[in-house]
Short mmCIF file of C-alpha atoms in Angstrom, two decimals:
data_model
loop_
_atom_site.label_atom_id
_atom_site.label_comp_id
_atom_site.label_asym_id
_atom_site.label_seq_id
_atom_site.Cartn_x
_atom_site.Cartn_y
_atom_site.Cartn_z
CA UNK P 1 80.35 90.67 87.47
CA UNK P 2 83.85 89.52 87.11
CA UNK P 3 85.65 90.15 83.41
CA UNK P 4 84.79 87.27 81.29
CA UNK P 5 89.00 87.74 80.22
CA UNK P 6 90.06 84.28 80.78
CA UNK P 7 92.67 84.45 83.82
CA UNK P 8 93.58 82.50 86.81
CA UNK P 9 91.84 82.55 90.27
CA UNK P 10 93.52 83.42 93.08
CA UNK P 11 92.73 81.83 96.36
CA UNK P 12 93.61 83.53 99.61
CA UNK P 13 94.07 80.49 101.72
CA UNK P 14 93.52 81.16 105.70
CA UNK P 15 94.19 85.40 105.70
CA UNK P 16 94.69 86.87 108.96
CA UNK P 17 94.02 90.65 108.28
CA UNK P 18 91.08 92.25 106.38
CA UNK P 19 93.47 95.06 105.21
CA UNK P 20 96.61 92.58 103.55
CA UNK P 21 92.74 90.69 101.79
CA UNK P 22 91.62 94.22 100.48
CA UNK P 23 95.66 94.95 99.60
CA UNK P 24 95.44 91.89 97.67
CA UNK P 25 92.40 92.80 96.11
CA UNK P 26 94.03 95.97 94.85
CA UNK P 27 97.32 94.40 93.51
CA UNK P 28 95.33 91.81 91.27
CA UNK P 29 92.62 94.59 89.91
CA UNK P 30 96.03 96.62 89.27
CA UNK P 31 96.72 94.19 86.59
CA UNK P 32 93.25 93.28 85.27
CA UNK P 33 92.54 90.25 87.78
CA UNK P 34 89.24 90.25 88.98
CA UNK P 35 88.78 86.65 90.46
CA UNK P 36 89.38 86.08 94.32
CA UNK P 37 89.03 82.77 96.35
CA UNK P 38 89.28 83.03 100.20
CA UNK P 39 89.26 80.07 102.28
CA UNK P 40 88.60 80.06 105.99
CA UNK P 41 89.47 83.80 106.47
CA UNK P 42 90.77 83.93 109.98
CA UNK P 43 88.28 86.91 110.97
CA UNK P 44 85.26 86.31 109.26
CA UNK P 45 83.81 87.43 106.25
CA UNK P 46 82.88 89.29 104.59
CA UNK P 47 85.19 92.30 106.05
CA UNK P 48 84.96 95.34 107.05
CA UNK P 49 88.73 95.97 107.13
CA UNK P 50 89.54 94.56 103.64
CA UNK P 51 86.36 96.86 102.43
CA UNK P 52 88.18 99.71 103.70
CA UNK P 53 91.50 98.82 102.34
CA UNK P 54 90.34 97.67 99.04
CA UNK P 55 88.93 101.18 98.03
CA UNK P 56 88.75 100.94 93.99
CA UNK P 57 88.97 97.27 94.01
CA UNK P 58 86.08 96.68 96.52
CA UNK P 59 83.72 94.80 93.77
CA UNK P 60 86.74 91.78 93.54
CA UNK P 61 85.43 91.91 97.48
CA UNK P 62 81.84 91.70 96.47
CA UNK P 63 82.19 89.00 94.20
CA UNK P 64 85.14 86.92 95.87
CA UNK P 65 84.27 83.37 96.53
CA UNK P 66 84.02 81.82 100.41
CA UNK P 67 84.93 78.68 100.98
CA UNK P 68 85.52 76.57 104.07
CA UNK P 69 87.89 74.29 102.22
CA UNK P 70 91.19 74.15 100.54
CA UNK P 71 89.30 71.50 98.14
CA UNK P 72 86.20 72.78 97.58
CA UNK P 73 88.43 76.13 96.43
CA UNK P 74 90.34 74.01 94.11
CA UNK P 75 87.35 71.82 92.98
CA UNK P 76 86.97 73.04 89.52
CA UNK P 77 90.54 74.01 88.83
CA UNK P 78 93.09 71.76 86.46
CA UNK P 79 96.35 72.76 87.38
CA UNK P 80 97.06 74.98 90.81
CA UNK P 81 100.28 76.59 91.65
CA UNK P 82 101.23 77.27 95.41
CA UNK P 83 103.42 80.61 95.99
CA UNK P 84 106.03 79.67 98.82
CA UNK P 85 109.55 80.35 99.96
CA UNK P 86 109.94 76.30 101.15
CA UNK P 87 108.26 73.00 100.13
CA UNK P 88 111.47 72.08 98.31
CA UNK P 89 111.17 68.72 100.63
CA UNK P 90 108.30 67.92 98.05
CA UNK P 91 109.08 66.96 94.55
CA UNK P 92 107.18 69.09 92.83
CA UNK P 93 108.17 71.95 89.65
CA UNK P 94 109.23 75.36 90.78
CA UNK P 95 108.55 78.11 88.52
CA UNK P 96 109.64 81.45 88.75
CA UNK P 97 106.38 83.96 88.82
CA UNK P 98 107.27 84.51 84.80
CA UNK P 99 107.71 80.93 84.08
CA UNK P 100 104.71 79.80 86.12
CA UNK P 101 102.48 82.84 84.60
CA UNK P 102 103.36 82.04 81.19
CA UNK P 103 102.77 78.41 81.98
CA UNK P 104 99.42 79.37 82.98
CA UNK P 105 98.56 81.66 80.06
CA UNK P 106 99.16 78.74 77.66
CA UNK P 107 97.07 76.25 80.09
CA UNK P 108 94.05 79.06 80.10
CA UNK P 109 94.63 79.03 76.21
CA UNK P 110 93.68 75.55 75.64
CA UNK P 111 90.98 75.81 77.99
CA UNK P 112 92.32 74.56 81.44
CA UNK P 113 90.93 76.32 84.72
CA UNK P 114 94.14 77.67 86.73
CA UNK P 115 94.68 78.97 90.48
CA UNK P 116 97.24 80.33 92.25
CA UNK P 117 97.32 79.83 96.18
CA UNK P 118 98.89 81.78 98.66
CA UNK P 119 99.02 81.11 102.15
CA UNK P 120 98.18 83.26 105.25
CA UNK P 121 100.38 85.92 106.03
CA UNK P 122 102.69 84.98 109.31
CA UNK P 123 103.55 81.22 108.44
CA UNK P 124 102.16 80.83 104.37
CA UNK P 125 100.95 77.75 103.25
CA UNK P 126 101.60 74.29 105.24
CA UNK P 127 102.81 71.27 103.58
CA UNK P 128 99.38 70.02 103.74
CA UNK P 129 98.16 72.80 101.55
CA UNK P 130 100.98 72.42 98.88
CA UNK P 131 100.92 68.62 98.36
CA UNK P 132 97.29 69.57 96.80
CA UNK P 133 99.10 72.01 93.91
CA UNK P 134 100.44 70.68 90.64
CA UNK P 135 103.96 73.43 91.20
CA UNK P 136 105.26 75.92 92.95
CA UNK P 137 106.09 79.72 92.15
CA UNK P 138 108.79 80.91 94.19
CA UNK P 139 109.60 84.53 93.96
CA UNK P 140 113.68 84.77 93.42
CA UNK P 141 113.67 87.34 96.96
CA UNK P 142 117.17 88.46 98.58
CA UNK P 143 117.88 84.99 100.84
CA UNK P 144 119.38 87.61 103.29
CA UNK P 145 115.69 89.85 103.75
CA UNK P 146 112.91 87.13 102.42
CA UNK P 147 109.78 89.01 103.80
CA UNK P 148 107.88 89.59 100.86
CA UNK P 149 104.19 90.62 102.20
CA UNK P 150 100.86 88.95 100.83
CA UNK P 151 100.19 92.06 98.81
CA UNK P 152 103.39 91.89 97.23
CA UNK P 153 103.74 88.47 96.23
CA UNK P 154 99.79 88.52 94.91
CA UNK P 155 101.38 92.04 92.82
CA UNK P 156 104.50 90.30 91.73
CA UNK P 157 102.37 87.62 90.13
CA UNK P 158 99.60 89.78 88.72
CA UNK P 159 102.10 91.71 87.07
CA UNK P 160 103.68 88.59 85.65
CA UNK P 161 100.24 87.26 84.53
CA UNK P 162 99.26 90.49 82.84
CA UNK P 163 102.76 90.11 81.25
CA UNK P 164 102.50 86.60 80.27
CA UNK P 165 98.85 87.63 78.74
CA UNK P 166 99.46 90.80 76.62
CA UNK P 167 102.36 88.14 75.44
CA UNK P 168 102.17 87.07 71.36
CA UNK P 169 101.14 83.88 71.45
CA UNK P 170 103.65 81.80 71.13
CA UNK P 171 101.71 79.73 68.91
CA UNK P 172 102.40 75.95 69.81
CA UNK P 173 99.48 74.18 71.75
CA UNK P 174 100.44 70.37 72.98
CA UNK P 175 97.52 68.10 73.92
CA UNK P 176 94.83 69.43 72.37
CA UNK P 177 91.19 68.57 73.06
CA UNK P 178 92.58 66.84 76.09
CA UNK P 179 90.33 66.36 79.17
CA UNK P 180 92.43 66.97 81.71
CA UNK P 181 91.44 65.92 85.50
CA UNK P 182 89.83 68.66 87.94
CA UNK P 183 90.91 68.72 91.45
CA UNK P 184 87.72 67.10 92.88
CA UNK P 185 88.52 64.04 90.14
CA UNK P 186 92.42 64.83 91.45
CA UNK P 187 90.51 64.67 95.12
CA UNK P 188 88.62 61.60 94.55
CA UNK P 189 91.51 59.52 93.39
CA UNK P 190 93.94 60.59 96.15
CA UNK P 191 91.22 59.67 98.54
CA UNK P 192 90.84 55.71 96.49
CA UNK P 193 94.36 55.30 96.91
CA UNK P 194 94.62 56.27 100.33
CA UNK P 195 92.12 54.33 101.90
CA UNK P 196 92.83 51.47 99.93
CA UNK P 197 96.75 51.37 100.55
CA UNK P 198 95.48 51.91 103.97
CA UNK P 199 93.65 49.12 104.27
CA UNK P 200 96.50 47.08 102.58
CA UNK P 201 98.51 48.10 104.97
CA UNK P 202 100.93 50.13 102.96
CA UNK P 203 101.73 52.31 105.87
CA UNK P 204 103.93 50.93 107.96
CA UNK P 205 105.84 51.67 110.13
CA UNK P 206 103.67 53.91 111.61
CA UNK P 207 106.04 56.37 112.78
CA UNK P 208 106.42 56.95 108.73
CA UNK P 209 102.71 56.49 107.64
CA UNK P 210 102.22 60.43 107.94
CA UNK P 211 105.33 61.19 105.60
CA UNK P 212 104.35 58.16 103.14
CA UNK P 213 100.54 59.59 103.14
CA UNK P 214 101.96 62.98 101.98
CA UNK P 215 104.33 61.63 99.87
CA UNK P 216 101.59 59.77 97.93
CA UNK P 217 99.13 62.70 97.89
CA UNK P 218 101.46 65.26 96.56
CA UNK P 219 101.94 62.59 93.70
CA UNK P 220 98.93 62.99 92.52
CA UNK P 221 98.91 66.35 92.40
CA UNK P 222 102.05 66.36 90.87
CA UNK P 223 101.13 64.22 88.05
CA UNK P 224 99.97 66.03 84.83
CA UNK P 225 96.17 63.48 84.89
CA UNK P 226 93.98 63.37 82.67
CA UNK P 227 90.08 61.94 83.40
CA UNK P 228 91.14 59.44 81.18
CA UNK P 229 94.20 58.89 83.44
CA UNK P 230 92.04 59.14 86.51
CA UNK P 231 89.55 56.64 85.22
CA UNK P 232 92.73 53.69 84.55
CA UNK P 233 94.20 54.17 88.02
CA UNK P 234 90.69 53.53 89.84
CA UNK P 235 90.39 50.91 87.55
CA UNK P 236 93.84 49.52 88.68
CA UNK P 237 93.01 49.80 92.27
CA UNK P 238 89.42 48.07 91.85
CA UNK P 239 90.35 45.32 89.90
CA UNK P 240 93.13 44.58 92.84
CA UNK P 241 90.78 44.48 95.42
CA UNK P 242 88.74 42.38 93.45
CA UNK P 243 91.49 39.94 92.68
CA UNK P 244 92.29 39.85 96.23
CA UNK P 245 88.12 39.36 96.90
CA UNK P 246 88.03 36.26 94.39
CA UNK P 247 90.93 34.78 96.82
CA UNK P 248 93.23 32.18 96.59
CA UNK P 249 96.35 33.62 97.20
CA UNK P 250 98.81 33.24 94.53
CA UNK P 251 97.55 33.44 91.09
CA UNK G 1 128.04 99.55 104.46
CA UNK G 2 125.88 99.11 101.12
CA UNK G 3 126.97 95.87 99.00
CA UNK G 4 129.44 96.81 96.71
CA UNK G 5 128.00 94.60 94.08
CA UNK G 6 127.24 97.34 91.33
CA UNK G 7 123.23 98.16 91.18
CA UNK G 8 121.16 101.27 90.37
CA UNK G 9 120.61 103.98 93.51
CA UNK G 10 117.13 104.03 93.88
CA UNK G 11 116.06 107.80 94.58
CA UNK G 12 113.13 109.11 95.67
CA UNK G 13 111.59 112.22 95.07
CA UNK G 14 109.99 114.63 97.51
CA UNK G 15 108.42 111.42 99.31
CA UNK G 16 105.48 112.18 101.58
CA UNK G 17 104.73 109.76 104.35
CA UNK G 18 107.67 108.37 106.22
CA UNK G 19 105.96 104.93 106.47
CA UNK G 20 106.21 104.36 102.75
CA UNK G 21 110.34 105.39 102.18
CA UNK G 22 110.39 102.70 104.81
CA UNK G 23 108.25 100.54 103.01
CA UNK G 24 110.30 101.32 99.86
CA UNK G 25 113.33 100.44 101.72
CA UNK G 26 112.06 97.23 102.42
CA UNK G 27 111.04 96.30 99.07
CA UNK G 28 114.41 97.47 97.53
CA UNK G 29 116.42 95.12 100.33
CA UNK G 30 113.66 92.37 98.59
CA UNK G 31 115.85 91.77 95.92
CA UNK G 32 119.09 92.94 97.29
CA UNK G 33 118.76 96.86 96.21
CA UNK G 34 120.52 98.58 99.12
CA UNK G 35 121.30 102.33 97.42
CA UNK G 36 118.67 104.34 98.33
CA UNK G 37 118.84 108.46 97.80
CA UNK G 38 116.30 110.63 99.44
CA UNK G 39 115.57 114.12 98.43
CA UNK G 40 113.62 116.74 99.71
CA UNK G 41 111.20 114.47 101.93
CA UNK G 42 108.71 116.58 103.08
CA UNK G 43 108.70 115.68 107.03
CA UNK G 44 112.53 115.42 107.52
CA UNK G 45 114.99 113.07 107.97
CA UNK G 46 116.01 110.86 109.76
CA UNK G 47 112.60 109.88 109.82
CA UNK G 48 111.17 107.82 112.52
CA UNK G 49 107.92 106.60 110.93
CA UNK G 50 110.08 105.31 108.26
CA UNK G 51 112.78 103.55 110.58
CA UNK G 52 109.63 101.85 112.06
CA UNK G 53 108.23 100.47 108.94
CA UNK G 54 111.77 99.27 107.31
CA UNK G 55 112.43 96.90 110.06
CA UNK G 56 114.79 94.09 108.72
CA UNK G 57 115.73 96.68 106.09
CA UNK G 58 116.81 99.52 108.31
CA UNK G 59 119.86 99.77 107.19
CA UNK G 60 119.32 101.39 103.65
CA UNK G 61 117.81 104.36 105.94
CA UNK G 62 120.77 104.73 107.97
CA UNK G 63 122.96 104.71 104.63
CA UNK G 64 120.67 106.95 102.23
CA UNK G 65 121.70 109.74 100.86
CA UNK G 66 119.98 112.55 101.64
CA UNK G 67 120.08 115.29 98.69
CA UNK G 68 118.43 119.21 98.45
CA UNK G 69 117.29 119.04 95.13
CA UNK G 70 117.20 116.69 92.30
CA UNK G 71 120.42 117.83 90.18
CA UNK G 72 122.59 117.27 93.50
CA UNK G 73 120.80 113.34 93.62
CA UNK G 74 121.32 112.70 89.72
CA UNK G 75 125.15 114.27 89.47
CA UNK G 76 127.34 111.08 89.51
CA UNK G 77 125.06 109.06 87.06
CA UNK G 78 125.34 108.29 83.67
CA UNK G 79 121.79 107.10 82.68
CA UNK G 80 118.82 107.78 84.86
CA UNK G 81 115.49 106.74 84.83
CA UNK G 82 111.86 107.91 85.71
CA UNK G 83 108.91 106.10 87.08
CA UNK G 84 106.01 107.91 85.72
CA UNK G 85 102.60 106.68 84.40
CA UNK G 86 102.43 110.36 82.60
CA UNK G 87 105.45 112.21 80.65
CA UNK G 88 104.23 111.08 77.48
CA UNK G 89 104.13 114.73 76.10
CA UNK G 90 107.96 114.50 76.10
CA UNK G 91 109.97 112.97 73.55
CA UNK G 92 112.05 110.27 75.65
CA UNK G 93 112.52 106.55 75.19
CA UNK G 94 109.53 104.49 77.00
CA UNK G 95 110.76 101.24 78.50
CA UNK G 96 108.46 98.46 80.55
CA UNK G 97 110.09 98.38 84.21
CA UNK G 98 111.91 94.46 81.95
CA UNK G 99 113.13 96.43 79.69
CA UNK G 100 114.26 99.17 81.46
CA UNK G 101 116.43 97.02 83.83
CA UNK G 102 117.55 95.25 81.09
CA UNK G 103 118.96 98.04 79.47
CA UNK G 104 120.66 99.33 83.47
CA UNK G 105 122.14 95.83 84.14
CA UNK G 106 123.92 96.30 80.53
CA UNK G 107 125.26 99.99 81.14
CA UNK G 108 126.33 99.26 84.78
CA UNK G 109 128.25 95.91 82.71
CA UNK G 110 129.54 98.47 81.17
CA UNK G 111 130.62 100.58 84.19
CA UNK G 112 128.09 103.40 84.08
CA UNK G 113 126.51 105.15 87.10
CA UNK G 114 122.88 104.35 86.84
CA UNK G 115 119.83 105.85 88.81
CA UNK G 116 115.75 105.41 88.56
CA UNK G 117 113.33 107.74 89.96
CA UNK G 118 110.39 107.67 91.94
CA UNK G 119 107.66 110.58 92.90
CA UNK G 120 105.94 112.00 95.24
CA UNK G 121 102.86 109.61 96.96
CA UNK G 122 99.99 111.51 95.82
CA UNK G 123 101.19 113.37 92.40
CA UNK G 124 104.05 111.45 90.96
CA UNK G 125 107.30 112.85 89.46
CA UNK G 126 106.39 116.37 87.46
CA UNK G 127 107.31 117.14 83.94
CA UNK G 128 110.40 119.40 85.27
CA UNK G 129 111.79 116.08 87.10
CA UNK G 130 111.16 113.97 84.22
CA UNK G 131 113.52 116.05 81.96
CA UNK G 132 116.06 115.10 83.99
CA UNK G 133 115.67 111.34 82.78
CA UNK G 134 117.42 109.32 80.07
CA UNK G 135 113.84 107.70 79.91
CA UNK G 136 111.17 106.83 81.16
CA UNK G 137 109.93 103.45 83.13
CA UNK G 138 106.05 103.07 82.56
CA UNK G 139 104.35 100.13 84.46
CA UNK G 140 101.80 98.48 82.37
CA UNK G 141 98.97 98.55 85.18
CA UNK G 142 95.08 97.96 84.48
CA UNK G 143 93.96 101.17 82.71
CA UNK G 144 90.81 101.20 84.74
CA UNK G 145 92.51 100.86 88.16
CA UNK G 146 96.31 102.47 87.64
CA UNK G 147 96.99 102.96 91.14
CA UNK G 148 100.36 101.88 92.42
CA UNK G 149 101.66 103.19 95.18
CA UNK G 150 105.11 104.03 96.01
CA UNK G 151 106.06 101.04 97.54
CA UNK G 152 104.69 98.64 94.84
CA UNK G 153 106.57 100.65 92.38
CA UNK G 154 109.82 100.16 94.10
CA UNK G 155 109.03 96.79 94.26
CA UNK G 156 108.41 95.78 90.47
CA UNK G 157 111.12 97.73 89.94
CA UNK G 158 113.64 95.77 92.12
CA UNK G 159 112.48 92.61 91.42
CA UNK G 160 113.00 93.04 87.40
CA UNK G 161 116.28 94.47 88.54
CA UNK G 162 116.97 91.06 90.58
CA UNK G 163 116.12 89.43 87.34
CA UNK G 164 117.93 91.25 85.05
CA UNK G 165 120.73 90.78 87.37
CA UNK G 166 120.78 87.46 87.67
CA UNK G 167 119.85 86.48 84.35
CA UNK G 168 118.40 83.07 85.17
CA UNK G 169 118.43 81.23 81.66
CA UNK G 170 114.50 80.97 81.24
CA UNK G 171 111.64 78.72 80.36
CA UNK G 172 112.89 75.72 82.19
CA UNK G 173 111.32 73.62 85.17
CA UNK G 174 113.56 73.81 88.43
CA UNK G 175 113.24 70.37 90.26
CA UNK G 176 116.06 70.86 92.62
CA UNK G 177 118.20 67.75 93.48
CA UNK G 178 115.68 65.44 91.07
CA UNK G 179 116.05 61.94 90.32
CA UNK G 180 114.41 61.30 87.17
CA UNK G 181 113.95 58.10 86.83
CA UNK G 182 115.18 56.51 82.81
CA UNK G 183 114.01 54.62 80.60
CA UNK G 184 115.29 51.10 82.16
CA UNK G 185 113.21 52.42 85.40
CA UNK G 186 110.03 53.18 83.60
CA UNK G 187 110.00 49.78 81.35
CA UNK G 188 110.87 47.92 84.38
CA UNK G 189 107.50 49.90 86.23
CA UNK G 190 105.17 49.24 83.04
CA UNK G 191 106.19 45.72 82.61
CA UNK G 192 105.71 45.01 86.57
CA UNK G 193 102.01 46.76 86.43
CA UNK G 194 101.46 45.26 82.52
CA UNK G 195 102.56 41.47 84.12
CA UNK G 196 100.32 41.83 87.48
CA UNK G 197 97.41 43.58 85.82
CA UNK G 198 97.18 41.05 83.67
CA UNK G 199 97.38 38.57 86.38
CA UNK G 200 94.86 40.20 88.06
CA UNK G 201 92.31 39.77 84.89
CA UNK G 202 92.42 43.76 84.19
CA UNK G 203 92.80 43.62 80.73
CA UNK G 204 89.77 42.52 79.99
CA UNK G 205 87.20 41.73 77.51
CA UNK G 206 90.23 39.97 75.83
CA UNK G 207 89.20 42.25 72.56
CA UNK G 208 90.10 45.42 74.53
CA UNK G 209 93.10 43.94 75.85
CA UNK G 210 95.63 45.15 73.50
CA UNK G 211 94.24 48.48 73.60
CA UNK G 212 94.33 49.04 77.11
CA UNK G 213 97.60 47.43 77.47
CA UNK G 214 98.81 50.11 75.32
CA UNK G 215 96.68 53.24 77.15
CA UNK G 216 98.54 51.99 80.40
CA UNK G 217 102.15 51.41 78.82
CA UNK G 218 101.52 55.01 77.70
CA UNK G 219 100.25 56.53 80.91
CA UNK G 220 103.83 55.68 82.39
CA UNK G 221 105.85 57.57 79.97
CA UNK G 222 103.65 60.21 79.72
CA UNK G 223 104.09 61.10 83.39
CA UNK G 224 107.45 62.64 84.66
CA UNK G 225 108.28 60.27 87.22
CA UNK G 226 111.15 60.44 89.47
CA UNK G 227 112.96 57.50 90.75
CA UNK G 228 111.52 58.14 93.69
CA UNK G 229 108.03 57.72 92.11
CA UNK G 230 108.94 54.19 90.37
CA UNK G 231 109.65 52.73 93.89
CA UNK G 232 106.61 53.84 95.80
CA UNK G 233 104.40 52.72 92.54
CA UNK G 234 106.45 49.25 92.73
CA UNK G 235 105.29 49.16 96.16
CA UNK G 236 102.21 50.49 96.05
CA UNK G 237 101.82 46.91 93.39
CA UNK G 238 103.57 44.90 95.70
CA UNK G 239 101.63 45.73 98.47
CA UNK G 240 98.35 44.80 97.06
CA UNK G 241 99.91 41.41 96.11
CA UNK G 242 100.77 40.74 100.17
CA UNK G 243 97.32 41.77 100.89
CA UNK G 244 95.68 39.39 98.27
CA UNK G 245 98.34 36.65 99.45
CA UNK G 246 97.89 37.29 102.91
CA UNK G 247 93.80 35.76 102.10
CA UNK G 248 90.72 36.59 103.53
CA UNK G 249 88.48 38.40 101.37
CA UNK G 250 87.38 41.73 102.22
CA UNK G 251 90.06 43.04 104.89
#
C-alpha cells in the first residue's frame, strides 16, 4: 500500500524505457514518494525492464497507476505542475523545483490533490500536455549542457519535495475551506467553452483556430478555479446560448 | 579549458565503474561544474567507458585531474567537504548538501580553494578519507531506501551549488515577459460581462441579483489575468453577441 504521508503524484507521461520508469521509481522512494502515474507507457506495462531497474523501489511499480490518458491521470488532481525546459510561449507560472515544491506542500496542507508531470524522455512533454497544468517547474540547468535525464529531474524534485515537507510550517493558510476545481471539473469546462466558441464561430481564421484553441485551454488551466468558479462560467456560457435561443437579435 | 568562474573541484574517490565518473561528469556540466579530480580509479584512466557515457560533457574528462592518493587531490584547498551518509562517529560539522554549498559559495566569495568529496560506488568514502574533511555533506534521503548512487550524488550536489551560486532571490512567481493586465483593464472586463450578463437575463431571480453580481465582479479580480487574458475574454463576450445577432436559434 502506498504511505498514507500526504504528497504529490507523479505521473510519467508517455515513457519510452522500462529502466529510466524503474530509475524514476527509485529517485522518488529515495525521498519518501511512493505514488506513480504512468500514462500510455510506450512499451507496455507492466515492465519487465523497469522491474529490474527499480530493485528496492519495485512495490511504487506494483502499485503505480495505468492510465491511457493525460486526463484521466489528472482527473482527481487540483493543481498540476509540468517539469519542462520550454513552454515559455504559454503564459503560465514557472517555479523553480523549491518554489514549486513548497508551493505544493502548502496546497497538500489545506487539502488540495497535487501532481507533477514529466514528459517522455527524448522530446518531454508537448504543448498539448502542458496547456492542461496549472505551472511549470523548470530546473535552473547549465543553458550550455541542458540534458537533465528523467531520473534526474524526478530526483531533483523529490529531493525538493522532501525538503519543502520536513519544512516548519510556515504557518499562514489563504483560502481556507475552499473547494477548489479538479481537473475533470477543469476538463469539463474547457470542453463547454470550446465547443461552444466553436460553434460561435470564435475561431477564425482558421489558419489561427489551433493557436486560439490552445490559447484558451491553457487558460483554464492556468486559472486558480474554484467549483464555485466553474459552476458561474457554465452558467455564463448557458445563459448566452439561451439568450441567443430566445432570438431577436439585439436586446 | 575549465570556466574560470570560481566553483568547487568536484573529486572523486577511488570510483569504480567508468560509466558512472562519466555519468558524474555529466551531472556536474548540469549546472555548470566543470572541475572534476579523479583519484585512484580502480580501472585506469583515461577511461573509455567513462568518455562514452559523458557525451556532451566530455570535456571535464579530458581536463580532470588525475591524483595518487587523496592528500595530493585535497593540497591546494582551503575547506573541503565529504559526501557520506555515515561519519557520524566523528566530531565534524554536518551540513544538508543547501547548506553546505551555501557555506562554499561564501568561502570561494571570499577567495578560498574549496573541494567536496565523493566515494567509492559500492562502500562510500571510509572514516580515514573523511578526516580529511572540513565537514561533512549528508543527503537527507528516505531512511528506508538510502540508496543514491554516485551520479545522483553529484547531481544534488551541483545543482544546490548552481543555486547557491546564483542566488535567485526566492519565493516569487517567474512569468517571463508578462502583461498583467491593471485595474482600468479588469473594471473595464467586469463591467463589459456585468452590462451583457445582465442583458442576457443572468442575474436572475432579481433577489439573487445583487449577490451574484458581486460573486462575478469578484471572480475577475480574484484571477491573475494578463492583458492578454482581458482581450480574449472581451472576445470570447463579443463573440457570443455576433452569434445571437447574427439570428437563428440553435446554430
Amino acid at each position: 500500500m502506498p504511505s498514507d504521508r500526504p504528497q504529490p503524484a507523479f505521473v510519467l507521461v508517455r515513457p519510452q524505457m522500462g529502466e529510466n520508469i524503474g530509475a524514476a521509481a527509485r529517485a522518488m522512494w529515495n525521498f519518501g514518494l511512493d505514488r506513480m502515474r504512468v500514462v500510455a507507457p510506450r512499451d507496455g506495462w507492466p515492465s519487465g525492464s523497469a522491474v529490474a531497474m527499480a530493485s528496492g523501489a519495485g512495490r511504487l511499480l506494483d502499485e503505480a497507476q495505468l492510465l491511457g490518458d493525460l486526463p484521466a491521470a489528472l482527473g482527481d488532481c487540483h493543481y498540476v505542475y509540468a517539469t519542462t525546459a520550454r513552454g515559455r510561449e504559454l503564459t503560465k507560472p514557472i517555479f523553480s523545483p523549491e518554489e514549486a515544491m513548497r508551493d505544493a506542500a502548502r496546497r497538500i496542507g489545506e487539502g488540495q490533490k497535487v501532481a507533477v508531470m514529466f514528459g517522455p524522455e527524448r522530446a518531454g512533454l508537448e504543448n498539448d500536455d502542458v496547456v492542461r497544468a496549472s505551472a511549470i517547474i523548470t530546473v535552473p540547468v547549465n543553458p550550455q549542457f541542458p540534458s537533465l535525464n528523467l531520473a534526474q529531474c524526478v530526483l531533483l524534485t523529490a529531493y525538493e519535495w522532501r525538503r519543502a515537507a520536513d519544512a516548519v510550517p510556515e504557518g499562514h493558510v489563504h483560502m481556507h475551506n475552499t473547494q477548489w476545481a479538479d481537473q475533470v471539473e477543469i476538463e469539463a469546462l474547457a470542453a463547454h467553452y470550446d465547443a461552444q466558441m466553436q460553434e460561435a464561430g470564435f475561431f477564425y481564421p482558421d489558419h489561427k483556430a489551433a493557436n486560439m484553441r490552445q490559447t484558451l485551454r491553457n487558460f483554464w488551466s492556468r486559472m486558480p478555479l474554484t467549483q464555485a468558479d466553474t459552476r458561474l462560467l457554465h452558467g455564463i456560457l448557458r445563459q448566452m446560448v439561451r439568450w441567443k435561443d430566445r432570438g431577436g437579435g439585439g436586446a
